[in-house]
mmCIF file with all atom_site columns, C-alpha atoms in Angstrom:
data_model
loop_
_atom_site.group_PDB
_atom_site.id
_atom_site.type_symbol
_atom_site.label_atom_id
_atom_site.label_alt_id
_atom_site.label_comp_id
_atom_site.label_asym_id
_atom_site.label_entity_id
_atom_site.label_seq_id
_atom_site.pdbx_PDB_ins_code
_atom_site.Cartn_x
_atom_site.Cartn_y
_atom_site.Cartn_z
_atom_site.occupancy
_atom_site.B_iso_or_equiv
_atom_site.pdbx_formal_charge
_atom_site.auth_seq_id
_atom_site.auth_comp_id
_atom_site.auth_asym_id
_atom_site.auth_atom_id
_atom_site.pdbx_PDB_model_num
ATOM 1   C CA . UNK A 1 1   ? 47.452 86.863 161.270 1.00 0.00 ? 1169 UNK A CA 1
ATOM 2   C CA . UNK A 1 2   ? 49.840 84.221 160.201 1.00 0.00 ? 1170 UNK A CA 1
ATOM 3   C CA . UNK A 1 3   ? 52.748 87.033 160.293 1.00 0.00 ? 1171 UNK A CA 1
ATOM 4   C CA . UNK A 1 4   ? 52.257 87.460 163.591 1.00 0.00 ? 1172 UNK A CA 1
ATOM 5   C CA . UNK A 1 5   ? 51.883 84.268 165.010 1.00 0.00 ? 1173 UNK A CA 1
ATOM 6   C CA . UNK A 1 6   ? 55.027 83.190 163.125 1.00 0.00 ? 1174 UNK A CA 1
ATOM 7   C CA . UNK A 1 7   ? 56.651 86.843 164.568 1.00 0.00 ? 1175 UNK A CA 1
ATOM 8   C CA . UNK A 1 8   ? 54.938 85.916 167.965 1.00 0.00 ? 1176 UNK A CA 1
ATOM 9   C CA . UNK A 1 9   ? 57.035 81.976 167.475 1.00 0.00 ? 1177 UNK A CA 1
ATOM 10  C CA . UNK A 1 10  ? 60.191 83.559 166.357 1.00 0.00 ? 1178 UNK A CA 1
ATOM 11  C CA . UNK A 1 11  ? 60.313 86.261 169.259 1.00 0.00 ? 1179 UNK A CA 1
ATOM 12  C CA . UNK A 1 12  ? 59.583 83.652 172.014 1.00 0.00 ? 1180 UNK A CA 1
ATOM 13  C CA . UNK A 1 13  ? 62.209 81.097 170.732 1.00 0.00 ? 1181 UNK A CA 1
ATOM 14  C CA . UNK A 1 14  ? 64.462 83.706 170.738 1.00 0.00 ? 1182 UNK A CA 1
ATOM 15  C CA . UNK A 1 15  ? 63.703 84.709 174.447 1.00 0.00 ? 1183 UNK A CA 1
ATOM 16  C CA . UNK A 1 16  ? 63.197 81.003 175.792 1.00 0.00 ? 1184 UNK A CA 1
ATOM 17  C CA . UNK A 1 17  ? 66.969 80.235 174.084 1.00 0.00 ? 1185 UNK A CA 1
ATOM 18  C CA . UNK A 1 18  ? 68.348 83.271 176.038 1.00 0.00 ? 1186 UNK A CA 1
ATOM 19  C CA . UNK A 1 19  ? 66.800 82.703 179.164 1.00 0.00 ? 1187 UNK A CA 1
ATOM 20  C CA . UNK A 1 20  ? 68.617 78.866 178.470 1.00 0.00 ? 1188 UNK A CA 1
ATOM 21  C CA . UNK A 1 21  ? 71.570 80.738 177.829 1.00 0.00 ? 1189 UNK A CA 1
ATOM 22  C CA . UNK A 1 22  ? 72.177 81.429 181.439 1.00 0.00 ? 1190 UNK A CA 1
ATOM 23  C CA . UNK A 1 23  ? 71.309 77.625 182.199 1.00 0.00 ? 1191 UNK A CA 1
ATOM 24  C CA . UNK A 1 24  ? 74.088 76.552 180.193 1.00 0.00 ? 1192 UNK A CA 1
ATOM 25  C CA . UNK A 1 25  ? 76.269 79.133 181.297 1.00 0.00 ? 1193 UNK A CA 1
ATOM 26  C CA . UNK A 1 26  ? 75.816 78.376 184.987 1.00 0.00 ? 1194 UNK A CA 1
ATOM 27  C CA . UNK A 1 27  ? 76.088 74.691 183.863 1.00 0.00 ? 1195 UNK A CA 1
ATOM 28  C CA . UNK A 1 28  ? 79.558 75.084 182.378 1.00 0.00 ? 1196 UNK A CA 1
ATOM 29  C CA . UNK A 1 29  ? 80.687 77.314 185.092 1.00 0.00 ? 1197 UNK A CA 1
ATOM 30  C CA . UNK A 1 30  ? 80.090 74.691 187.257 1.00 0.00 ? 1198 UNK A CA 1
ATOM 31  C CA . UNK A 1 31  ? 83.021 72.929 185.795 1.00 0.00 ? 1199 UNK A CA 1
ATOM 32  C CA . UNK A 1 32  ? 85.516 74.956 186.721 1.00 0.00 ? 1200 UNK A CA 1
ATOM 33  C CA . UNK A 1 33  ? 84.113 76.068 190.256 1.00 0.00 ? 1201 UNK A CA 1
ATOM 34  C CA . UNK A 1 34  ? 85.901 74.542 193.193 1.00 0.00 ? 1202 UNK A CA 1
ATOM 35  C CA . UNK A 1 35  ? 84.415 76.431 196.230 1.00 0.00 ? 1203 UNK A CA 1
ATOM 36  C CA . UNK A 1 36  ? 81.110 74.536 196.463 1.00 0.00 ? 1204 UNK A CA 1
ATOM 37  C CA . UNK A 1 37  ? 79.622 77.698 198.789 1.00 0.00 ? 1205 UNK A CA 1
ATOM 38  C CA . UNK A 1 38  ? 80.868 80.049 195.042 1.00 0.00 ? 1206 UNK A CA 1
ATOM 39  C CA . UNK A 1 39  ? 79.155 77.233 193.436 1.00 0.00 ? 1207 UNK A CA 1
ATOM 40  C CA . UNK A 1 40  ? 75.471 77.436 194.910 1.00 0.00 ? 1208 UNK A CA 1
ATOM 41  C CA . UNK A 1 41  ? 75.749 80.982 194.582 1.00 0.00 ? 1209 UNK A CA 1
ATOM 42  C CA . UNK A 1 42  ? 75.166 80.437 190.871 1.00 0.00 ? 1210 UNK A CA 1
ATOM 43  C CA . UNK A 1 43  ? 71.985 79.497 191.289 1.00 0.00 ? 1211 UNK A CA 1
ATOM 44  C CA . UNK A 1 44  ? 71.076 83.096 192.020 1.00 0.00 ? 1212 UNK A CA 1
ATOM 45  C CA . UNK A 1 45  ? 71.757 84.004 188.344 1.00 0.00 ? 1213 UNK A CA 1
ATOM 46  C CA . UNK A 1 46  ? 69.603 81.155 187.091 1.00 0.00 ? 1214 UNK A CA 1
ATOM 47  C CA . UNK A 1 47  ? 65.968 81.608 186.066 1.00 0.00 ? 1215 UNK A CA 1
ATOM 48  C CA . UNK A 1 48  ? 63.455 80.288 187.691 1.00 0.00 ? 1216 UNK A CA 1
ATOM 49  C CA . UNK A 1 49  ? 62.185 76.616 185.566 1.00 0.00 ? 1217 UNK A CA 1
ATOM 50  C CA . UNK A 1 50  ? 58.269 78.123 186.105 1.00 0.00 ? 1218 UNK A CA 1
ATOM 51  C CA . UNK A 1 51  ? 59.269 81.005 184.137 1.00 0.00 ? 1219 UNK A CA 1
ATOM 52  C CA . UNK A 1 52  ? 61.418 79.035 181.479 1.00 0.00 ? 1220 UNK A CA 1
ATOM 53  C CA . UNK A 1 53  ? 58.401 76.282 181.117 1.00 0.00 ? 1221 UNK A CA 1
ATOM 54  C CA . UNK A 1 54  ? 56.086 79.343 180.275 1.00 0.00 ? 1222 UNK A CA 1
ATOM 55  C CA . UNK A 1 55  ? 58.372 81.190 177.762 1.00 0.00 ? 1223 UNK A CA 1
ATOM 56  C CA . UNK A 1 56  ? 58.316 77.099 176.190 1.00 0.00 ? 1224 UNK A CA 1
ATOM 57  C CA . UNK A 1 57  ? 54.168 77.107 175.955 1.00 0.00 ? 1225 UNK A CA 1
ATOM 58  C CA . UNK A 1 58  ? 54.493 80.710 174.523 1.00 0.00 ? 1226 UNK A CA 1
ATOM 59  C CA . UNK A 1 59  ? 56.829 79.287 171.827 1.00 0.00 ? 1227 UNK A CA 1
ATOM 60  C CA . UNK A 1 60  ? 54.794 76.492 170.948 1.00 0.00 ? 1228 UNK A CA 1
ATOM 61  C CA . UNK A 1 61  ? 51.339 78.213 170.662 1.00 0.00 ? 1229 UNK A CA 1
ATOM 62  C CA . UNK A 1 62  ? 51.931 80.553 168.288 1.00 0.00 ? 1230 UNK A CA 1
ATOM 63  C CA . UNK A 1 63  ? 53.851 78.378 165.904 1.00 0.00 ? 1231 UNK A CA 1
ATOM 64  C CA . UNK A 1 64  ? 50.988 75.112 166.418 1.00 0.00 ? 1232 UNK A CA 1
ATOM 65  C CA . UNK A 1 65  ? 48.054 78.012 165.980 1.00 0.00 ? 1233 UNK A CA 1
ATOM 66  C CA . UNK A 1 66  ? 50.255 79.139 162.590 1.00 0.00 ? 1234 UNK A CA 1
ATOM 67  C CA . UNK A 1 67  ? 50.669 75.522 161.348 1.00 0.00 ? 1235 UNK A CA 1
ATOM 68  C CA . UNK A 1 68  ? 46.875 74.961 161.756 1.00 0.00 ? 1236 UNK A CA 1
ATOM 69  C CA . UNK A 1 69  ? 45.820 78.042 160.087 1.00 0.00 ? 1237 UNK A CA 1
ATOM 70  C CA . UNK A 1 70  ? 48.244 77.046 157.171 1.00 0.00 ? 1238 UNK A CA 1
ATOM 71  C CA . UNK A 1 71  ? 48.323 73.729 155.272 1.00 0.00 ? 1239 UNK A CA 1
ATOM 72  C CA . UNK A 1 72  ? 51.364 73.114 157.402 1.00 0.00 ? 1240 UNK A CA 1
ATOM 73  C CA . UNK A 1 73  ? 50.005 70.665 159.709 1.00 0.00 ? 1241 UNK A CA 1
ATOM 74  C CA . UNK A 1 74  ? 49.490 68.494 156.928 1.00 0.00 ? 1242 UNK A CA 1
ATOM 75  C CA . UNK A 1 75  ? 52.870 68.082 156.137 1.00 0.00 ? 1243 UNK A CA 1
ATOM 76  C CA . UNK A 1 76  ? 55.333 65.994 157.942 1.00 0.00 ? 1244 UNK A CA 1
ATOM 77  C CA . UNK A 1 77  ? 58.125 68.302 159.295 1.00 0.00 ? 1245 UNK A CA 1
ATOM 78  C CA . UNK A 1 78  ? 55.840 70.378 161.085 1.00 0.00 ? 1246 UNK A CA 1
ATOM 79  C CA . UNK A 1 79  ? 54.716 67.136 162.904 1.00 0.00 ? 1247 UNK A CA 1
ATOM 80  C CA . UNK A 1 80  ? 58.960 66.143 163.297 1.00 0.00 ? 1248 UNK A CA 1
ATOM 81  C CA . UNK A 1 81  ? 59.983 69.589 164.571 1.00 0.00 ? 1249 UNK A CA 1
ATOM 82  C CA . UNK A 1 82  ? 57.371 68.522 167.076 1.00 0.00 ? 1250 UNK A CA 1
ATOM 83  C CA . UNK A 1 83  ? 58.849 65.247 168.058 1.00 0.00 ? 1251 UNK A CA 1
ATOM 84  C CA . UNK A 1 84  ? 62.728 67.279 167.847 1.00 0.00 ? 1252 UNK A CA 1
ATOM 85  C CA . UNK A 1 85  ? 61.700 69.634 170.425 1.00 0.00 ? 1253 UNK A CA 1
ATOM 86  C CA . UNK A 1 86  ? 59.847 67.298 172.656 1.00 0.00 ? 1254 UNK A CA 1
ATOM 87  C CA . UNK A 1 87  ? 62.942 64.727 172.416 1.00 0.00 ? 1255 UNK A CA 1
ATOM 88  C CA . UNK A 1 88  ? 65.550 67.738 172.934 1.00 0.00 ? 1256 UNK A CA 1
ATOM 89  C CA . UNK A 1 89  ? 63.314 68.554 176.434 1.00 0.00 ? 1257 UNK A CA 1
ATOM 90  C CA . UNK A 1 90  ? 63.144 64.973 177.653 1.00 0.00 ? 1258 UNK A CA 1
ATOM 91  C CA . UNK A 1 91  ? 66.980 65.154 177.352 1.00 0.00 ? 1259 UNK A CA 1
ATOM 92  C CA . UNK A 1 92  ? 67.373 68.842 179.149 1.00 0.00 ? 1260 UNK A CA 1
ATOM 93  C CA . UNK A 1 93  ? 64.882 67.776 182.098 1.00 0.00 ? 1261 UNK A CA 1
ATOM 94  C CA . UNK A 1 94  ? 67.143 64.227 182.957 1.00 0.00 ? 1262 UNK A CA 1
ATOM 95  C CA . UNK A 1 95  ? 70.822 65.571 182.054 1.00 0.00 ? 1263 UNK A CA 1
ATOM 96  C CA . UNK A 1 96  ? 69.994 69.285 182.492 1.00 0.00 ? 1264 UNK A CA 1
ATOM 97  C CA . UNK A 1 97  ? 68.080 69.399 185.723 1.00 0.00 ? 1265 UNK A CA 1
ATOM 98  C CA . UNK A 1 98  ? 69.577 66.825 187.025 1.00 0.00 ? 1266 UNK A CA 1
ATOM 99  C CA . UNK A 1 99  ? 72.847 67.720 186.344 1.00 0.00 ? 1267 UNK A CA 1
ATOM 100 C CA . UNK A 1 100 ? 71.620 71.180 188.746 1.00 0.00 ? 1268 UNK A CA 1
ATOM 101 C CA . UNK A 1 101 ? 70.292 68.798 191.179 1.00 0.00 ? 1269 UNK A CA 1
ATOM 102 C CA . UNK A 1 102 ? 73.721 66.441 191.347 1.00 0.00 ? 1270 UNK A CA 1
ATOM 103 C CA . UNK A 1 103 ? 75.719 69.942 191.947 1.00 0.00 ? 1271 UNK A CA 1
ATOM 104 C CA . UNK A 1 104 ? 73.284 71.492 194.685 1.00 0.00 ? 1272 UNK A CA 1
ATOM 105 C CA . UNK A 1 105 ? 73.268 67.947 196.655 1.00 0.00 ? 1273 UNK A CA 1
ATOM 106 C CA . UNK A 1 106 ? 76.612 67.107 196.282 1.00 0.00 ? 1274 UNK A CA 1
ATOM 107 C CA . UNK A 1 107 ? 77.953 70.568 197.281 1.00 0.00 ? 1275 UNK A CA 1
ATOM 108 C CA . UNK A 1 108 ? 75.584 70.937 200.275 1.00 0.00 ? 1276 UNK A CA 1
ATOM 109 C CA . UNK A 1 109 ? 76.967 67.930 201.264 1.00 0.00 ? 1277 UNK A CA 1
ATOM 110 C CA . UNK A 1 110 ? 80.616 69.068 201.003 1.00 0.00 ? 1278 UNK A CA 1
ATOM 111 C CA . UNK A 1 111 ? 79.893 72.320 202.915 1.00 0.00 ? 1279 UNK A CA 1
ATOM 112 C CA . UNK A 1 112 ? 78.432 70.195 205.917 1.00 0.00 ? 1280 UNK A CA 1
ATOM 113 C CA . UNK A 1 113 ? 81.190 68.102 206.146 1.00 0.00 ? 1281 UNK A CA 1
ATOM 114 C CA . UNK A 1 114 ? 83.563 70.540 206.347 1.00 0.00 ? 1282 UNK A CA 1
ATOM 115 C CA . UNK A 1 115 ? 81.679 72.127 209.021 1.00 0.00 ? 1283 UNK A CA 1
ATOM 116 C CA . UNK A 1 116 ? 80.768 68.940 210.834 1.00 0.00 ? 1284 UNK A CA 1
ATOM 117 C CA . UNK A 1 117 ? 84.579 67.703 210.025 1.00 0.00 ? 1285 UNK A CA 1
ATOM 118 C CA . UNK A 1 118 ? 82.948 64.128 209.149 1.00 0.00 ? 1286 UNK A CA 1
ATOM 119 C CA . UNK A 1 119 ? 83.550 62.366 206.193 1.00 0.00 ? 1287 UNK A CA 1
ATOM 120 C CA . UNK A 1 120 ? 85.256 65.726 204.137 1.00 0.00 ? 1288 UNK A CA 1
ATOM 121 C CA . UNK A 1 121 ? 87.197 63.494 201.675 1.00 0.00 ? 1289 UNK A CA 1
ATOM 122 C CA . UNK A 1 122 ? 84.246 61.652 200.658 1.00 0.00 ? 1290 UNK A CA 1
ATOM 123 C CA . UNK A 1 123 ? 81.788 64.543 199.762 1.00 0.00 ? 1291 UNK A CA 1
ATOM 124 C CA . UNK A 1 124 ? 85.124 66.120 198.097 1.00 0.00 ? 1292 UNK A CA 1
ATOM 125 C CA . UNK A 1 125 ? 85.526 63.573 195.599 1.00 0.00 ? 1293 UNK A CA 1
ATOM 126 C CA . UNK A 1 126 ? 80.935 63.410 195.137 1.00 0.00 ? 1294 UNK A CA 1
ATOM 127 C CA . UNK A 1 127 ? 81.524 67.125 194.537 1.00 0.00 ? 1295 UNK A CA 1
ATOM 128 C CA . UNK A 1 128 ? 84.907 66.593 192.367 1.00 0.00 ? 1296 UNK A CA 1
ATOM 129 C CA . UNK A 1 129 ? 82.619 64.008 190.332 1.00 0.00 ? 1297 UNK A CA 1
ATOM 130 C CA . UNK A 1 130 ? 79.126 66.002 189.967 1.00 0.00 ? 1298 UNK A CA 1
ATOM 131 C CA . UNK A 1 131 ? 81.264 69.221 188.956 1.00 0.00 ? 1299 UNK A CA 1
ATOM 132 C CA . UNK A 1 132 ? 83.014 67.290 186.601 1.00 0.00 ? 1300 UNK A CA 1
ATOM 133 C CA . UNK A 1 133 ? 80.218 65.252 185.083 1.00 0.00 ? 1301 UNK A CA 1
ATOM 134 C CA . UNK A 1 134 ? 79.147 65.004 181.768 1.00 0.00 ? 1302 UNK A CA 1
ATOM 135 C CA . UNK A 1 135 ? 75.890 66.403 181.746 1.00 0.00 ? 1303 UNK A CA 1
ATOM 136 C CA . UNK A 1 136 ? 77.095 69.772 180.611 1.00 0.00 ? 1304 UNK A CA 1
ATOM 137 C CA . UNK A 1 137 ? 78.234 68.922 177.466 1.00 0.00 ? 1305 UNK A CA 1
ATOM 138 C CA . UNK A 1 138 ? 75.696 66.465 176.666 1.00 0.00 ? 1306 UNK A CA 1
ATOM 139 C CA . UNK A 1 139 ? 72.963 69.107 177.283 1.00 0.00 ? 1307 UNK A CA 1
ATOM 140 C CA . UNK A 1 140 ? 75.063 71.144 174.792 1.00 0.00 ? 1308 UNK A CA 1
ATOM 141 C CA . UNK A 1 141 ? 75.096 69.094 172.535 1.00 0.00 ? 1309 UNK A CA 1
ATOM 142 C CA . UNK A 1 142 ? 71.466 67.906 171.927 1.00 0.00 ? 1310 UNK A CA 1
ATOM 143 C CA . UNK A 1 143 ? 70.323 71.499 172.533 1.00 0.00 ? 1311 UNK A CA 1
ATOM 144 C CA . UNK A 1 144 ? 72.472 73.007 169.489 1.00 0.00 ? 1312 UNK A CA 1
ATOM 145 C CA . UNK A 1 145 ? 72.046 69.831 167.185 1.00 0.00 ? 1313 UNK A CA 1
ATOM 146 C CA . UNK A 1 146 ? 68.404 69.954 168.326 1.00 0.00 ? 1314 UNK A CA 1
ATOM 147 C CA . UNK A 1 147 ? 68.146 73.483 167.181 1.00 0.00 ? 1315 UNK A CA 1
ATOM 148 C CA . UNK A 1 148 ? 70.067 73.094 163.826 1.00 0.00 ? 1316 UNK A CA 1
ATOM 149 C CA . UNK A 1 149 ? 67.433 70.405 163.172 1.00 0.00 ? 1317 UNK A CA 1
ATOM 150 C CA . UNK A 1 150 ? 64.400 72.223 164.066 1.00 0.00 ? 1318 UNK A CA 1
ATOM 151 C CA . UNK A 1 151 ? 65.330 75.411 162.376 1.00 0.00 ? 1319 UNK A CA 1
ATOM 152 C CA . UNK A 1 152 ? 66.630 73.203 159.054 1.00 0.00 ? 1320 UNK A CA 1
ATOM 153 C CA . UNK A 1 153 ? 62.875 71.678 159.254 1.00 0.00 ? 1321 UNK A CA 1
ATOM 154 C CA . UNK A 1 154 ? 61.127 75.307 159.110 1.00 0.00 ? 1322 UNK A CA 1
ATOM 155 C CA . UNK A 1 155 ? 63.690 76.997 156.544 1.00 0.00 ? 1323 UNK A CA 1
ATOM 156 C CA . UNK A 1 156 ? 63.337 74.129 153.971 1.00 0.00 ? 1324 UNK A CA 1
ATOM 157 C CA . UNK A 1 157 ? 60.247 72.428 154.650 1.00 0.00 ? 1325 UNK A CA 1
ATOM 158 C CA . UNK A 1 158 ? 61.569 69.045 153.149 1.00 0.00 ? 1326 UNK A CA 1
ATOM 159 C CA . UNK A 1 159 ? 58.718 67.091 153.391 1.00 0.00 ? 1327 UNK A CA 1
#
């Protein structure tokens, strides 16, 4: 049973990373996208956060049920890859969705102006700034460092 729960862990880190994948590709195309209209239309390619936030619980299950079925839980990196992962999503949900939120507003703003012909150089430079922010990289970042740590933790076990 513990095989497969660790298989079961492994397999749905794997699939919540590349599901994150397009997040952070979207995210860093973002940078270099002028056109605000180009620019919502990556949201198209984005998964849904419903659907990300259930591949997350489907990670954690299996590798919680495995640590309580082992003497893991009674050691402390099990209880630190914990905190890593919950610190890592605190830092995705304010940088990472906001840093989605800052784009969508700022660009829907742009694309009004321009059509209303009010205020255009103002919601340029909001949309210069939120494209150019830098969310992207800090996302980056704490997600691979975050990772590195985590994995580190369950390959070596140190304490």
């Amino acid at each position: 049973m513990y095989n497969w729960l660790v298989f079961l862990h492994v397999f749905f880190a794997f699939t919540f990373m590349l599901a994150h994948g397009v997040h952070a590709a979207a995210m860093l195309a973002f940078r270099t996208e002028k056109d605000p209209e180009r620019a919502l239309t990556f949201f198209n390619i984005v998964p849904e956060l419903h659907m990300v936030r259930i591949l997350m619980v489907l990670l954690g299950l299996p590798g919680l049920i495995a640590a309580f079925i082992t003497p893991w839980w009674r050691q402390g990196w099990v209880w630190v890859s914990v905190v890593v992962f919950f610190m890592i999503s605190v830092v995705m949900y304010k940088y990472g969705a906001g840093y989605f939120n800052l784009i969508q507003g700022a660009a829907e703003r742009l694309i009004e102006a321009r059509k209303m012909n009010i205020d255009v150089d103002s919601a340029l430079k909001e949309f210069e700034e939120a494209r150019t922010a830098r969310h992207p990289m800090t996302v980056s970042i704490v997600g691979i460092l975050g990772l590195a740590i985590i994995l580190w933790l369950m390959r070596f076990k140190p304490f």
